Short mmCIF file of C-alpha atoms in Angstrom, two decimals:
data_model
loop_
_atom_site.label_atom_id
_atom_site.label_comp_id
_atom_site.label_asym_id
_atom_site.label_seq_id
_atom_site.Cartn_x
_atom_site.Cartn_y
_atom_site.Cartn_z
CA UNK A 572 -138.45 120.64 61.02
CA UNK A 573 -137.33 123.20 58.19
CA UNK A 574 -134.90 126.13 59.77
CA UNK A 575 -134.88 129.11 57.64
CA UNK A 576 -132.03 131.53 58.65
CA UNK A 577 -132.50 135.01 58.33
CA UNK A 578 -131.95 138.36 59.65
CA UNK A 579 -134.65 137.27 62.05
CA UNK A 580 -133.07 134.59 63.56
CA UNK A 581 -134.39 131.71 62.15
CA UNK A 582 -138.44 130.58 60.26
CA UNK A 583 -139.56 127.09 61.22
CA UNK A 584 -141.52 125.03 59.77
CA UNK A 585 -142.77 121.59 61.63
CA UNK A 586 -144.48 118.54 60.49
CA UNK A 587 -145.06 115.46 61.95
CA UNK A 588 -143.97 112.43 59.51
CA UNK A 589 -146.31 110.29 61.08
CA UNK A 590 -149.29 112.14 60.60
CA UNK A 591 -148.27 113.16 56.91
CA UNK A 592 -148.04 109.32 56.76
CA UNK A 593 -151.58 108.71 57.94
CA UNK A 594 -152.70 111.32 55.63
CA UNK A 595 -153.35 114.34 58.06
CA UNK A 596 -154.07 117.26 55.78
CA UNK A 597 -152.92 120.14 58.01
CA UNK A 598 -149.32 118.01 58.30
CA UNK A 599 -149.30 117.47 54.48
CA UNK A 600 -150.03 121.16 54.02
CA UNK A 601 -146.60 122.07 56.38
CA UNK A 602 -144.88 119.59 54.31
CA UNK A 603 -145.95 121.24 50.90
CA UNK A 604 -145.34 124.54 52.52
CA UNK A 605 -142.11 123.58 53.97
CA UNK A 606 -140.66 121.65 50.33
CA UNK A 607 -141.94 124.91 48.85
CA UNK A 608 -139.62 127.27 51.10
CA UNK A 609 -137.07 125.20 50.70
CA UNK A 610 -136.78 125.01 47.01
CA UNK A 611 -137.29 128.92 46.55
CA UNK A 612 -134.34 129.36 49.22
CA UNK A 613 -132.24 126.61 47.10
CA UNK A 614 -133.15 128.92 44.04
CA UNK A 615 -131.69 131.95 46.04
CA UNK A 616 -128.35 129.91 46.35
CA UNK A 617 -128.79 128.73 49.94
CA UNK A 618 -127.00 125.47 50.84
CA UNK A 619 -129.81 122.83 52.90
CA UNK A 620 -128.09 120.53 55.64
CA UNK A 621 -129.63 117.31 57.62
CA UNK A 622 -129.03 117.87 60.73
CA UNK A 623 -129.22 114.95 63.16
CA UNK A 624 -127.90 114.71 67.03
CA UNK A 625 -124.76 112.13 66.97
CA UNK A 626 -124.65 111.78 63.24
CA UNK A 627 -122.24 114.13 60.86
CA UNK A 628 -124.25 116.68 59.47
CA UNK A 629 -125.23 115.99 55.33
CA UNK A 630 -125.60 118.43 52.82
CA UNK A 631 -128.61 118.01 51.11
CA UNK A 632 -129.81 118.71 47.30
CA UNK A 633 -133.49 117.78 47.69
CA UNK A 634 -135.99 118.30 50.43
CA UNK A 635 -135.99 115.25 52.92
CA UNK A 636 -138.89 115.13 54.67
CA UNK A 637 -138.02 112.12 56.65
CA UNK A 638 -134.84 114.39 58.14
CA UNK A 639 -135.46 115.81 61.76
CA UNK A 640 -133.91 118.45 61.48
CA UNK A 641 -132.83 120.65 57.67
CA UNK A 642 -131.24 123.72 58.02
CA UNK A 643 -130.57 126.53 55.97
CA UNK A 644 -128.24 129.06 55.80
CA UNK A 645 -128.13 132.04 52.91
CA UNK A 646 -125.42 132.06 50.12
CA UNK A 647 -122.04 133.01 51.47
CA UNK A 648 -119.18 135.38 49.84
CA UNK A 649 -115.48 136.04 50.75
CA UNK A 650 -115.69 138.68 53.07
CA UNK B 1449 -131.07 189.62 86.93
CA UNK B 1450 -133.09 188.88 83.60
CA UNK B 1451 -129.20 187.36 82.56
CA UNK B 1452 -129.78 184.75 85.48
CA UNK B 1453 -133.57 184.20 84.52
CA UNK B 1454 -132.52 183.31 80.69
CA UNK B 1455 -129.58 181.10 81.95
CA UNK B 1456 -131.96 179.23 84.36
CA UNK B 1457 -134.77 178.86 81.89
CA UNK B 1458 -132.07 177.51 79.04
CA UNK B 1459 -130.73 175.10 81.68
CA UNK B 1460 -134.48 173.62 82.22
CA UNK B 1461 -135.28 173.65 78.84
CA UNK B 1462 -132.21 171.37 78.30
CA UNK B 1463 -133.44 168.91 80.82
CA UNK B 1464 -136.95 169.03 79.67
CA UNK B 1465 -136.25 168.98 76.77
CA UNK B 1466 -134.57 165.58 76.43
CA UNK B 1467 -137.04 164.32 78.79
CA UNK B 1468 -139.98 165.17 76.84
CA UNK B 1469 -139.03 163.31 73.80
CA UNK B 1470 -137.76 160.47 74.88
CA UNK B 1471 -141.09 158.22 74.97
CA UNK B 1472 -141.69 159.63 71.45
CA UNK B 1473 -137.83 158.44 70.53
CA UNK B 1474 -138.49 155.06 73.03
CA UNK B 1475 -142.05 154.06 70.57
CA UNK B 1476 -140.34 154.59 67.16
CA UNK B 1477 -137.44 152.69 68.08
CA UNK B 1478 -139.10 149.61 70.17
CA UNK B 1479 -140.11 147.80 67.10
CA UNK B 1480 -136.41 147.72 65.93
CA UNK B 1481 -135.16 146.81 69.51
CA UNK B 1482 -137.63 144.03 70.17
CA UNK B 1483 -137.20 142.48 66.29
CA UNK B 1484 -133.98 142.75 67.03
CA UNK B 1485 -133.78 140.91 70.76
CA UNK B 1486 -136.06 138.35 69.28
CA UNK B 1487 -134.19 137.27 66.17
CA UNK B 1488 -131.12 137.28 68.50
CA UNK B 1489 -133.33 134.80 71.09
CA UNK B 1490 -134.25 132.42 68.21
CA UNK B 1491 -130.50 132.39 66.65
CA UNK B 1492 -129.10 131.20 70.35
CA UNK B 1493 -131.55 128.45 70.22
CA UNK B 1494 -130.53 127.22 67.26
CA UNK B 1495 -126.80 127.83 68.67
CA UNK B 1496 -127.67 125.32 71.36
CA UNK B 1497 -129.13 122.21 69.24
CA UNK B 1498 -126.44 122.87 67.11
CA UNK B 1499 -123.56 122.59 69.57
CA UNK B 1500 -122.51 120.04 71.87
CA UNK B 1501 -122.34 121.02 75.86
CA UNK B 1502 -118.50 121.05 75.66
CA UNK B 1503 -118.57 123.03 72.58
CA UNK B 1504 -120.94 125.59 74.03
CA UNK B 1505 -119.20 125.95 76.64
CA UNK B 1506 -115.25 126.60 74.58
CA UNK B 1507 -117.67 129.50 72.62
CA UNK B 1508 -118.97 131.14 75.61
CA UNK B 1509 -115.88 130.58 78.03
CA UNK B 1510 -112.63 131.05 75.24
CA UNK B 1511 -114.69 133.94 72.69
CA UNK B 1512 -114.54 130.86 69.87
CA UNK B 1513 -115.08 127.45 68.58
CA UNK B 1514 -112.98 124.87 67.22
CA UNK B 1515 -114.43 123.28 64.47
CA UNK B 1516 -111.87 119.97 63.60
CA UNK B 1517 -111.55 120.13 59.60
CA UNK B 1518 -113.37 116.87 58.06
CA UNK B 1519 -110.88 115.96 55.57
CA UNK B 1520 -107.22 117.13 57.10
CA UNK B 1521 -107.06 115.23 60.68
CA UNK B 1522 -104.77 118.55 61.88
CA UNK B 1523 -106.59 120.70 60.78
CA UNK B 1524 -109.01 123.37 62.58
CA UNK B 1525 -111.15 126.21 62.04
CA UNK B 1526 -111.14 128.82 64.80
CA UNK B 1527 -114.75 130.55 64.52
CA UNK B 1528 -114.88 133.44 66.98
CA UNK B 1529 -118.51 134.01 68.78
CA UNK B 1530 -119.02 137.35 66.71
CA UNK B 1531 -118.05 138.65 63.45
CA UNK B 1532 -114.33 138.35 62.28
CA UNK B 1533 -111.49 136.01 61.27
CA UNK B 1534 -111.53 132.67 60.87
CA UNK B 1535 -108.38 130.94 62.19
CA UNK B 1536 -107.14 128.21 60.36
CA UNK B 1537 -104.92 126.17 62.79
CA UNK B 1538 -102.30 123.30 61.44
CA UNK B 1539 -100.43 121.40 63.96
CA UNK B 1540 -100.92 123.96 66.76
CA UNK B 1541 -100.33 126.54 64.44
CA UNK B 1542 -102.17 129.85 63.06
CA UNK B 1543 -101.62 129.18 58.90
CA UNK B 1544 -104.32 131.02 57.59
CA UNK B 1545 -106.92 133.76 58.35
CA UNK B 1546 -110.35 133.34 56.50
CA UNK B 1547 -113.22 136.00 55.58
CA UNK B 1548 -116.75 134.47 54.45
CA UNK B 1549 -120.16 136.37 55.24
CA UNK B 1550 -123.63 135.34 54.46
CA UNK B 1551 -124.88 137.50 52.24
CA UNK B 1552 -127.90 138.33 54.40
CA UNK B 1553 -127.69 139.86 57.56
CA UNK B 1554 -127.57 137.48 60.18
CA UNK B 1555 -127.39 137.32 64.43
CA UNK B 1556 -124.19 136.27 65.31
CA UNK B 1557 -125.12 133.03 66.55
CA UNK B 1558 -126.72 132.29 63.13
CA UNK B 1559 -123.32 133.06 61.60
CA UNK B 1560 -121.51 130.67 64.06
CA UNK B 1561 -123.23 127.80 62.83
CA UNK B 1562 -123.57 129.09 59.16
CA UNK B 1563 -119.62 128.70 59.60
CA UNK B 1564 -120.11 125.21 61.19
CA UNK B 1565 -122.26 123.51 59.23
CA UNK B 1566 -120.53 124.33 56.02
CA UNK B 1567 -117.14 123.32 56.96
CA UNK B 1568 -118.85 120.12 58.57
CA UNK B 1569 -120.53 118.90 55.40
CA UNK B 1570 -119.11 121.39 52.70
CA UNK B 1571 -115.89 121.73 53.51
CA UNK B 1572 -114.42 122.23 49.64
CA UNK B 1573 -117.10 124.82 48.77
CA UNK B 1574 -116.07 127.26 51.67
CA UNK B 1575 -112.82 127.12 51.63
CA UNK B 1576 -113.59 128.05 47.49
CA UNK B 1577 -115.47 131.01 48.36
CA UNK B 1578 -113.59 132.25 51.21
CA UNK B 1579 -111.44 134.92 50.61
CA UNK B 1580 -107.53 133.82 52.22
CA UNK B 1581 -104.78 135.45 54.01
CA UNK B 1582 -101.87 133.52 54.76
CA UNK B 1583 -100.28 134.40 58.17
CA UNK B 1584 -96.21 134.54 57.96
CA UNK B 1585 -94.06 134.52 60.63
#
């Protein structure tokens, strides 16, 4: 799942690896969709993180669409 | 007698008044109140796969949450639940005050774990663009 955050809380987008695996079109289309968001927020200046229950959370350069769980959060400034 | 009538007929337009608009005020303003609730809905979700139990429950039950530093074992970061400060604590004690914002408005949940992810896994980079005040006793 991609996490988006933004001022409305947060976008998702899902996709089942397994199904992209077995070459399901609709979950190859969430995955395009989802790489897509992802490297448009990236371009923005928005920092991606793998985040997995019990294991430290990873920043992450390029979309992983074997992660359960990316999250991203906009660019931050000194406040 | 007319004095009384125009006293009495200001006083009811006064409450009418206020009464009349108010579903007119209530439909332009539901949109933003709803948007709002729900953004607020989704950001606590995330809050809650994000967090731990215990550290769920230091957020809602102490106002913050203590974030150990990655790098410097006594180190922590003091993130309140909504906007402000972040505490820096080293060896029990307050050594540093920190201000980083998204720069997109966020729900305050969001912004609690905007502030824990990136001193989880990008520790260097936020401490580079936060802005620092030292605390001296």
């Amino acid at each position: 799942m991609l996490r988006v955050m933004s001022r409305r809380g947060d976008d998702r987008v899902t996709w089942d690896e397994q199904k992209v695996l077995a070459g399901d079109p609709e979950a190859t289309a969430a995955i395009r969709e989802a790489e897509r968001i992802f490297t448009q927020e990236r371009a923005k200046g928005a920092t991606a993180f793998r985040v997995e229950p019990g294991k430290p959370t990873q920043r992450i350069e390029q979309f992983d669409s074997t992660a359960e769980q990316i999250v991203m959060v906009p660019r931050v400034v000194g406040g | 007698m007319s004095f009384i009538t125009q006293v009495l007929a200001t006083l009811g337009w006064i409450v009418v008044a206020p009464l009349a608009i108010s579903p007119i005020v209530w439909l332009i303003l539901q949109p933003y109140f709803k948007g709002w609730s729900r953004a607020e809905r989704r950001a606590a979700d995330l809050l809650r796969d994000a967090l731990t139990p215990e550290q769920f429950r230091q957020l809602v039950w102490r106002g913050y949450l203590e974030i150990p530093s990655p790098t410097e074992p006594q180190r922590v970061y003091r993130v309140p639940r909504t906007r402000g400060y972040i505490q820096v604590i080293e060896n029990g004690r307050a050594v540093m005050r920190l201000c980083v914002q998204p720069v997109e408005c966020l729900p305050d949940a969001d912004v609690v774990v905007l502030h824990k992810l990136m001193i989880e896994a990008n520790e260097e980079n936020y401490l580079k663009k936060a802005n620092k005040y030292l605390c001296i006793e």
